[in-house]
Amino acid sequence: MTEEQRIQKNLAIKMTGNETRINRKSQVCRVFKCKIQYNALSFKQKEQLKMMFVEAKWLYNDILNWNNEKEENTPWNYVIGKCVKHKDMYDNVIETPFKFIHSQMKQCVKDKICYNIRTLSTHKKKGDKVGKLKFISEYKSIHVSQFSKTNFIKGKYVNIPKVSKLVRINGLDQFINIKGLEIACFDIINKNGDYYICFCTYTDKKQIKKKEHNDKTIGIDFGCSNSFTTSEGVK
């Protein structure tokens, strides 16, 4: 890429960013949480999701370790390569090629550390007592900063980067049919062995209907023959 092409590319990115910021002023941000149907995953998909979080943990710890080696080393200067250093079960440092985590996800792991350091620095300047970022034994949330055609949603399925075939998730009906809704980004969350996807969406303020309240109060009775029965007789 020539210098002129680089300048034109940066200018186009800047213009797109400005347009997005203008559009966001007339939109409402809402997050919808959906659950990946674990029993519908193939063995290969389960392994891919599991190792995606393992590689994210390895990268996170490797960045912190590199940052601690020398004073001039900072996470901002860390170069994400094709391999990552980590410790095996015998506490030996080994190097493993990335296989399961997408390049966009790797960049988000690095950005997360940089953001956390900025936050700690801000609190320190205010006089608050702060510590250092610590190594982690588990990575719980992987951010995907852009939702593109490669992450398309189809029916009850979604395509996750680096995961083979479509993944079935429950809860898409919360927002999938909302007119004019835009999905900006999403997070894949690992919680107690289950996986969730949190979609960050934007909708025009005019498209959102205000909820009407009738100020009624009802009671709910939980039972064996019926899951629950309301005081209005609805079962």
PDB file of C-alpha atoms in Angstrom:
ATOM      1  CA  MET A   1       0.000   0.000   0.000  1.00  0.00           C
ATOM      2  CA  THR A   2       1.397   3.381  -1.050  1.00  0.00           C
ATOM      3  CA  GLU A   3       1.401   6.414   1.238  1.00  0.00           C
ATOM      4  CA  GLU A   4      -1.358   8.034  -0.821  1.00  0.00           C
ATOM      5  CA  GLN A   5      -3.528   4.902  -0.598  1.00  0.00           C
ATOM      6  CA  ARG A   6      -2.959   4.738   3.161  1.00  0.00           C
ATOM      7  CA  ILE A   7      -4.047   8.381   3.567  1.00  0.00           C
ATOM      8  CA  GLN A   8      -7.162   7.780   1.458  1.00  0.00           C
ATOM      9  CA  LYS A   9      -8.030   4.669   3.465  1.00  0.00           C
ATOM     10  CA  ASN A  10      -7.644   6.501   6.791  1.00  0.00           C
ATOM     11  CA  LEU A  11      -9.758   9.376   5.471  1.00  0.00           C
ATOM     12  CA  ALA A  12     -12.526   6.962   4.431  1.00  0.00           C
ATOM     13  CA  ILE A  13     -12.441   5.305   7.871  1.00  0.00           C
ATOM     14  CA  LYS A  14     -12.660   8.722   9.544  1.00  0.00           C
ATOM     15  CA  MET A  15     -15.631   9.775   7.404  1.00  0.00           C
ATOM     16  CA  THR A  16     -17.438   6.488   8.119  1.00  0.00           C
ATOM     17  CA  GLY A  17     -16.794   6.951  11.836  1.00  0.00           C
ATOM     18  CA  ASN A  18     -18.205  10.477  11.771  1.00  0.00           C
ATOM     19  CA  GLU A  19     -21.333   9.285   9.943  1.00  0.00           C
ATOM     20  CA  THR A  20     -21.815   6.502  12.495  1.00  0.00           C
ATOM     21  CA  ARG A  21     -21.495   8.932  15.427  1.00  0.00           C
ATOM     22  CA  ILE A  22     -24.105  11.220  13.854  1.00  0.00           C
ATOM     23  CA  ASN A  23     -26.504   8.291  13.322  1.00  0.00           C
ATOM     24  CA  ARG A  24     -26.043   7.083  16.906  1.00  0.00           C
ATOM     25  CA  LYS A  25     -27.489  10.369  18.244  1.00  0.00           C
ATOM     26  CA  SER A  26     -30.907   9.439  16.840  1.00  0.00           C
ATOM     27  CA  GLN A  27     -30.705   5.785  17.908  1.00  0.00           C
ATOM     28  CA  VAL A  28     -31.242   3.809  21.109  1.00  0.00           C
ATOM     29  CA  CYS A  29     -28.656   1.247  22.205  1.00  0.00           C
ATOM     30  CA  ARG A  30     -29.993  -2.026  23.592  1.00  0.00           C
ATOM     31  CA  VAL A  31     -28.264  -5.307  24.447  1.00  0.00           C
ATOM     32  CA  PHE A  32     -29.993  -8.655  23.936  1.00  0.00           C
ATOM     33  CA  LYS A  33     -28.652 -11.794  25.586  1.00  0.00           C
ATOM     34  CA  CYS A  34     -29.115 -15.156  23.864  1.00  0.00           C
ATOM     35  CA  LYS A  35     -28.025 -18.620  24.948  1.00  0.00           C
ATOM     36  CA  ILE A  36     -26.131 -21.032  22.740  1.00  0.00           C
ATOM     37  CA  GLN A  37     -27.941 -24.375  22.747  1.00  0.00           C
ATOM     38  CA  TYR A  38     -25.107 -26.533  24.044  1.00  0.00           C
ATOM     39  CA  ASN A  39     -26.752 -29.925  23.376  1.00  0.00           C
ATOM     40  CA  ALA A  40     -27.192 -28.923  19.720  1.00  0.00           C
ATOM     41  CA  LEU A  41     -23.442 -28.347  19.256  1.00  0.00           C
ATOM     42  CA  SER A  42     -21.306 -30.982  17.580  1.00  0.00           C
ATOM     43  CA  PHE A  43     -18.210 -32.321  19.317  1.00  0.00           C
ATOM     44  CA  LYS A  44     -16.066 -30.225  16.980  1.00  0.00           C
ATOM     45  CA  GLN A  45     -18.004 -27.033  17.749  1.00  0.00           C
ATOM     46  CA  LYS A  46     -17.747 -27.643  21.512  1.00  0.00           C
ATOM     47  CA  GLU A  47     -13.974 -28.046  21.181  1.00  0.00           C
ATOM     48  CA  GLN A  48     -13.688 -24.913  19.037  1.00  0.00           C
ATOM     49  CA  LEU A  49     -15.617 -22.775  21.528  1.00  0.00           C
ATOM     50  CA  LYS A  50     -13.673 -24.171  24.479  1.00  0.00           C
ATOM     51  CA  MET A  51     -10.274 -23.603  22.851  1.00  0.00           C
ATOM     52  CA  MET A  52     -11.278 -20.122  21.682  1.00  0.00           C
ATOM     53  CA  PHE A  53     -11.444 -19.043  25.328  1.00  0.00           C
ATOM     54  CA  VAL A  54      -8.273 -20.988  26.186  1.00  0.00           C
ATOM     55  CA  GLU A  55      -6.287 -19.193  23.470  1.00  0.00           C
ATOM     56  CA  ALA A  56      -7.739 -15.845  24.622  1.00  0.00           C
ATOM     57  CA  LYS A  57      -6.478 -16.625  28.140  1.00  0.00           C
ATOM     58  CA  TRP A  58      -3.031 -17.573  26.812  1.00  0.00           C
ATOM     59  CA  LEU A  59      -2.825 -14.321  24.835  1.00  0.00           C
ATOM     60  CA  TYR A  60      -3.999 -12.200  27.785  1.00  0.00           C
ATOM     61  CA  ASN A  61      -1.382 -13.706  30.105  1.00  0.00           C
ATOM     62  CA  ASP A  62       1.368 -13.524  27.471  1.00  0.00           C
ATOM     63  CA  ILE A  63       0.750  -9.786  26.973  1.00  0.00           C
ATOM     64  CA  LEU A  64       0.955  -9.201  30.742  1.00  0.00           C
ATOM     65  CA  ASN A  65       4.100 -11.324  30.999  1.00  0.00           C
ATOM     66  CA  TRP A  66       5.736  -9.435  28.127  1.00  0.00           C
ATOM     67  CA  ASN A  67       4.724  -6.145  29.750  1.00  0.00           C
ATOM     68  CA  ASN A  68       6.447  -7.174  33.002  1.00  0.00           C
ATOM     69  CA  GLU A  69       9.729  -8.269  31.370  1.00  0.00           C
ATOM     70  CA  LYS A  70      11.042  -4.783  30.591  1.00  0.00           C
ATOM     71  CA  GLU A  71      10.086  -1.270  31.622  1.00  0.00           C
ATOM     72  CA  GLU A  72       9.820  -0.103  28.010  1.00  0.00           C
ATOM     73  CA  ASN A  73       7.443  -2.950  27.131  1.00  0.00           C
ATOM     74  CA  THR A  74       3.817  -1.831  27.071  1.00  0.00           C
ATOM     75  CA  PRO A  75       0.691  -3.655  25.831  1.00  0.00           C
ATOM     76  CA  TRP A  76       0.344  -0.993  23.127  1.00  0.00           C
ATOM     77  CA  ASN A  77       3.687  -2.148  21.664  1.00  0.00           C
ATOM     78  CA  TYR A  78       2.902  -5.855  21.876  1.00  0.00           C
ATOM     79  CA  VAL A  79       2.782  -7.448  18.418  1.00  0.00           C
ATOM     80  CA  ILE A  80       0.297 -10.280  18.051  1.00  0.00           C
ATOM     81  CA  GLY A  81       1.964 -13.002  16.034  1.00  0.00           C
ATOM     82  CA  LYS A  82       0.875 -16.349  14.671  1.00  0.00           C
ATOM     83  CA  CYS A  83       1.882 -18.130  17.894  1.00  0.00           C
ATOM     84  CA  VAL A  84       1.442 -17.499  21.615  1.00  0.00           C
ATOM     85  CA  LYS A  85       3.599 -18.447  24.597  1.00  0.00           C
ATOM     86  CA  HIS A  86       2.004 -20.190  27.567  1.00  0.00           C
ATOM     87  CA  LYS A  87       2.746 -22.777  30.241  1.00  0.00           C
ATOM     88  CA  ASP A  88       1.878 -26.446  29.914  1.00  0.00           C
ATOM     89  CA  MET A  89       0.653 -28.742  32.705  1.00  0.00           C
ATOM     90  CA  TYR A  90       4.260 -29.208  33.880  1.00  0.00           C
ATOM     91  CA  ASP A  91       4.812 -25.422  34.158  1.00  0.00           C
ATOM     92  CA  ASN A  92       7.096 -25.373  31.102  1.00  0.00           C
ATOM     93  CA  VAL A  93       6.876 -22.397  28.742  1.00  0.00           C
ATOM     94  CA  ILE A  94       5.860 -23.547  25.267  1.00  0.00           C
ATOM     95  CA  GLU A  95       4.793 -21.817  22.061  1.00  0.00           C
ATOM     96  CA  THR A  96       1.566 -22.807  20.308  1.00  0.00           C
ATOM     97  CA  PRO A  97       0.167 -21.561  16.977  1.00  0.00           C
ATOM     98  CA  PHE A  98      -3.203 -19.798  17.106  1.00  0.00           C
ATOM     99  CA  LYS A  99      -5.880 -22.050  15.668  1.00  0.00           C
ATOM    100  CA  PHE A 100      -9.235 -21.318  17.252  1.00  0.00           C
ATOM    101  CA  ILE A 101      -9.391 -17.564  17.890  1.00  0.00           C
ATOM    102  CA  HIS A 102     -10.153 -15.010  15.174  1.00  0.00           C
ATOM    103  CA  SER A 103      -7.749 -12.133  14.488  1.00  0.00           C
ATOM    104  CA  GLN A 104     -10.428  -9.584  15.432  1.00  0.00           C
ATOM    105  CA  MET A 105     -10.912 -11.346  18.778  1.00  0.00           C
ATOM    106  CA  LYS A 106      -7.159 -11.320  19.442  1.00  0.00           C
ATOM    107  CA  GLN A 107      -7.043  -7.573  18.882  1.00  0.00           C
ATOM    108  CA  CYS A 108      -9.962  -7.119  21.299  1.00  0.00           C
ATOM    109  CA  VAL A 109      -8.057  -9.051  24.003  1.00  0.00           C
ATOM    110  CA  LYS A 110      -5.155  -6.636  23.596  1.00  0.00           C
ATOM    111  CA  ASP A 111      -7.482  -3.604  23.562  1.00  0.00           C
ATOM    112  CA  LYS A 112      -9.130  -4.813  26.771  1.00  0.00           C
ATOM    113  CA  ILE A 113      -5.790  -4.803  28.602  1.00  0.00           C
ATOM    114  CA  CYS A 114      -4.948  -1.322  27.285  1.00  0.00           C
ATOM    115  CA  TYR A 115      -8.360  -0.034  28.378  1.00  0.00           C
ATOM    116  CA  ASN A 116      -7.973  -1.534  31.873  1.00  0.00           C
ATOM    117  CA  ILE A 117      -4.537   0.068  32.269  1.00  0.00           C
ATOM    118  CA  ARG A 118      -5.936   3.472  31.254  1.00  0.00           C
ATOM    119  CA  THR A 119      -8.713   3.057  33.809  1.00  0.00           C
ATOM    120  CA  LEU A 120      -6.249   2.173  36.576  1.00  0.00           C
ATOM    121  CA  SER A 121      -4.095   5.161  35.607  1.00  0.00           C
ATOM    122  CA  THR A 122      -7.107   7.491  35.823  1.00  0.00           C
ATOM    123  CA  HIS A 123      -7.983   6.240  39.318  1.00  0.00           C
ATOM    124  CA  LYS A 124      -4.342   6.570  40.404  1.00  0.00           C
ATOM    125  CA  LYS A 125      -4.235  10.214  39.282  1.00  0.00           C
ATOM    126  CA  LYS A 126      -7.332  10.845  41.388  1.00  0.00           C
ATOM    127  CA  GLY A 127      -5.488   9.532  44.436  1.00  0.00           C
ATOM    128  CA  ASP A 128      -7.196   6.157  44.585  1.00  0.00           C
ATOM    129  CA  LYS A 129      -5.213   3.107  45.642  1.00  0.00           C
ATOM    130  CA  VAL A 130      -4.786   0.792  42.654  1.00  0.00           C
ATOM    131  CA  GLY A 131      -2.886  -2.404  41.945  1.00  0.00           C
ATOM    132  CA  LYS A 132      -1.648  -4.133  38.802  1.00  0.00           C
ATOM    133  CA  LEU A 133      -3.455  -6.361  36.359  1.00  0.00           C
ATOM    134  CA  LYS A 134      -3.111  -9.994  37.386  1.00  0.00           C
ATOM    135  CA  PHE A 135      -2.724 -13.188  35.402  1.00  0.00           C
ATOM    136  CA  ILE A 136      -5.967 -15.072  34.897  1.00  0.00           C
ATOM    137  CA  SER A 137      -6.868 -18.753  34.995  1.00  0.00           C
ATOM    138  CA  GLU A 138      -9.983 -18.349  32.856  1.00  0.00           C
ATOM    139  CA  TYR A 139     -11.133 -15.955  30.153  1.00  0.00           C
ATOM    140  CA  LYS A 140     -14.873 -15.365  30.376  1.00  0.00           C
ATOM    141  CA  SER A 141     -15.887 -12.887  27.666  1.00  0.00           C
ATOM    142  CA  ILE A 142     -14.634 -12.522  24.090  1.00  0.00           C
ATOM    143  CA  HIS A 143     -15.598  -9.348  22.261  1.00  0.00           C
ATOM    144  CA  VAL A 144     -16.213  -9.174  18.502  1.00  0.00           C
ATOM    145  CA  SER A 145     -16.045  -5.486  17.644  1.00  0.00           C
ATOM    146  CA  GLN A 146     -17.854  -5.612  14.303  1.00  0.00           C
ATOM    147  CA  PHE A 147     -20.873  -7.540  13.108  1.00  0.00           C
ATOM    148  CA  SER A 148     -20.508  -8.276   9.421  1.00  0.00           C
ATOM    149  CA  LYS A 149     -21.986 -10.530   6.758  1.00  0.00           C
ATOM    150  CA  THR A 150     -19.726 -13.324   7.992  1.00  0.00           C
ATOM    151  CA  ASN A 151     -21.638 -13.258  11.318  1.00  0.00           C
ATOM    152  CA  PHE A 152     -25.052 -13.400   9.663  1.00  0.00           C
ATOM    153  CA  ILE A 153     -28.114 -14.592  11.528  1.00  0.00           C
ATOM    154  CA  LYS A 154     -30.405 -17.132   9.895  1.00  0.00           C
ATOM    155  CA  GLY A 155     -33.572 -18.252  11.649  1.00  0.00           C
ATOM    156  CA  LYS A 156     -32.414 -19.608  15.008  1.00  0.00           C
ATOM    157  CA  TYR A 157     -28.781 -19.860  13.982  1.00  0.00           C
ATOM    158  CA  VAL A 158     -25.745 -17.573  13.956  1.00  0.00           C
ATOM    159  CA  ASN A 159     -22.311 -17.878  12.397  1.00  0.00           C
ATOM    160  CA  ILE A 160     -19.442 -17.381  14.885  1.00  0.00           C
ATOM    161  CA  PRO A 161     -15.945 -16.676  13.492  1.00  0.00           C
ATOM    162  CA  LYS A 162     -13.651 -19.754  13.562  1.00  0.00           C
ATOM    163  CA  VAL A 163     -16.526 -22.076  14.554  1.00  0.00           C
ATOM    164  CA  SER A 164     -17.521 -24.590  11.884  1.00  0.00           C
ATOM    165  CA  LYS A 165     -21.090 -24.425  10.593  1.00  0.00           C
ATOM    166  CA  LEU A 166     -23.959 -22.490  12.134  1.00  0.00           C
ATOM    167  CA  VAL A 167     -24.575 -22.426  15.879  1.00  0.00           C
ATOM    168  CA  ARG A 168     -28.122 -22.661  17.243  1.00  0.00           C
ATOM    169  CA  ILE A 169     -29.038 -20.063  19.878  1.00  0.00           C
ATOM    170  CA  ASN A 170     -32.182 -19.392  21.882  1.00  0.00           C
ATOM    171  CA  GLY A 171     -33.561 -15.876  22.291  1.00  0.00           C
ATOM    172  CA  LEU A 172     -33.184 -14.386  18.812  1.00  0.00           C
ATOM    173  CA  ASP A 173     -36.917 -13.734  18.713  1.00  0.00           C
ATOM    174  CA  GLN A 174     -36.308 -10.878  21.201  1.00  0.00           C
ATOM    175  CA  PHE A 175     -35.030  -8.640  18.411  1.00  0.00           C
ATOM    176  CA  ILE A 176     -34.659 -10.478  15.108  1.00  0.00           C
ATOM    177  CA  ASN A 177     -37.915  -9.042  13.674  1.00  0.00           C
ATOM    178  CA  ILE A 178     -37.460  -5.451  14.850  1.00  0.00           C
ATOM    179  CA  LYS A 179     -37.581  -3.192  11.805  1.00  0.00           C
ATOM    180  CA  GLY A 180     -34.472  -1.111  11.137  1.00  0.00           C
ATOM    181  CA  LEU A 181     -32.443  -2.761  13.916  1.00  0.00           C
ATOM    182  CA  GLU A 182     -28.661  -2.668  13.469  1.00  0.00           C
ATOM    183  CA  ILE A 183     -26.296  -5.100  15.194  1.00  0.00           C
ATOM    184  CA  ALA A 184     -23.049  -3.260  15.938  1.00  0.00           C
ATOM    185  CA  CYS A 185     -21.027  -5.883  17.838  1.00  0.00           C
ATOM    186  CA  PHE A 186     -21.400  -8.848  20.154  1.00  0.00           C
ATOM    187  CA  ASP A 187     -19.746 -10.657  23.056  1.00  0.00           C
ATOM    188  CA  ILE A 188     -19.399 -14.424  23.458  1.00  0.00           C
ATOM    189  CA  ILE A 189     -19.627 -15.277  27.162  1.00  0.00           C
ATOM    190  CA  ASN A 190     -18.464 -18.426  28.940  1.00  0.00           C
ATOM    191  CA  LYS A 191     -20.394 -18.867  32.191  1.00  0.00           C
ATOM    192  CA  ASN A 192     -20.321 -22.068  34.249  1.00  0.00           C
ATOM    193  CA  GLY A 193     -19.869 -24.269  31.198  1.00  0.00           C
ATOM    194  CA  ASP A 194     -22.653 -22.579  29.205  1.00  0.00           C
ATOM    195  CA  TYR A 195     -22.140 -20.125  26.352  1.00  0.00           C
ATOM    196  CA  TYR A 196     -24.091 -16.946  25.686  1.00  0.00           C
ATOM    197  CA  ILE A 197     -24.023 -14.226  23.022  1.00  0.00           C
ATOM    198  CA  CYS A 198     -24.815 -10.612  23.938  1.00  0.00           C
ATOM    199  CA  PHE A 199     -25.745  -8.572  20.872  1.00  0.00           C
ATOM    200  CA  CYS A 200     -25.250  -4.798  21.060  1.00  0.00           C
ATOM    201  CA  THR A 201     -27.934  -3.267  18.833  1.00  0.00           C
ATOM    202  CA  TYR A 202     -29.055   0.177  17.705  1.00  0.00           C
ATOM    203  CA  THR A 203     -32.588   1.152  16.717  1.00  0.00           C
ATOM    204  CA  ASP A 204     -34.019   4.471  15.563  1.00  0.00           C
ATOM    205  CA  LYS A 205     -35.837   6.169  18.433  1.00  0.00           C
ATOM    206  CA  LYS A 206     -38.959   6.505  16.285  1.00  0.00           C
ATOM    207  CA  GLN A 207     -39.143   2.723  15.850  1.00  0.00           C
ATOM    208  CA  ILE A 208     -39.342   2.020  19.596  1.00  0.00           C
ATOM    209  CA  LYS A 209     -42.817   1.895  21.054  1.00  0.00           C
ATOM    210  CA  LYS A 210     -43.230   3.024  24.622  1.00  0.00           C
ATOM    211  CA  LYS A 211     -44.682   0.388  26.912  1.00  0.00           C
ATOM    212  CA  GLU A 212     -48.115   1.135  28.271  1.00  0.00           C
ATOM    213  CA  HIS A 213     -48.861   0.356  31.899  1.00  0.00           C
ATOM    214  CA  ASN A 214     -52.352  -0.386  33.238  1.00  0.00           C
ATOM    215  CA  ASP A 215     -51.215  -0.146  36.893  1.00  0.00           C
ATOM    216  CA  LYS A 216     -52.703  -3.572  37.664  1.00  0.00           C
ATOM    217  CA  THR A 217     -51.181  -5.960  40.186  1.00  0.00           C
ATOM    218  CA  ILE A 218     -51.416  -9.733  39.812  1.00  0.00           C
ATOM    219  CA  GLY A 219     -50.360 -12.680  41.953  1.00  0.00           C
ATOM    220  CA  ILE A 220     -48.534 -15.750  40.670  1.00  0.00           C
ATOM    221  CA  ASP A 221     -48.903 -19.200  42.199  1.00  0.00           C
ATOM    222  CA  PHE A 222     -46.345 -21.889  41.369  1.00  0.00           C
ATOM    223  CA  GLY A 223     -47.627 -25.460  41.390  1.00  0.00           C
ATOM    224  CA  CYS A 224     -47.008 -29.045  40.284  1.00  0.00           C
ATOM    225  CA  SER A 225     -49.832 -29.585  37.789  1.00  0.00           C
ATOM    226  CA  ASN A 226     -49.199 -26.149  36.223  1.00  0.00           C
ATOM    227  CA  SER A 227     -45.939 -24.254  36.118  1.00  0.00           C
ATOM    228  CA  PHE A 228     -47.745 -21.181  37.440  1.00  0.00           C
ATOM    229  CA  THR A 229     -51.224 -19.707  37.628  1.00  0.00           C
ATOM    230  CA  THR A 230     -51.982 -15.985  37.828  1.00  0.00           C
ATOM    231  CA  SER A 231     -54.628 -14.406  40.038  1.00  0.00           C
ATOM    232  CA  GLU A 232     -56.570 -13.713  36.827  1.00  0.00           C
ATOM    233  CA  GLY A 233     -56.851 -17.441  36.132  1.00  0.00           C
ATOM    234  CA  VAL A 234     -54.270 -17.642  33.384  1.00  0.00           C
ATOM    235  CA  LYS A 235     -52.345 -20.958  33.480  1.00  0.00           C
TER     236      LYS A 235
END
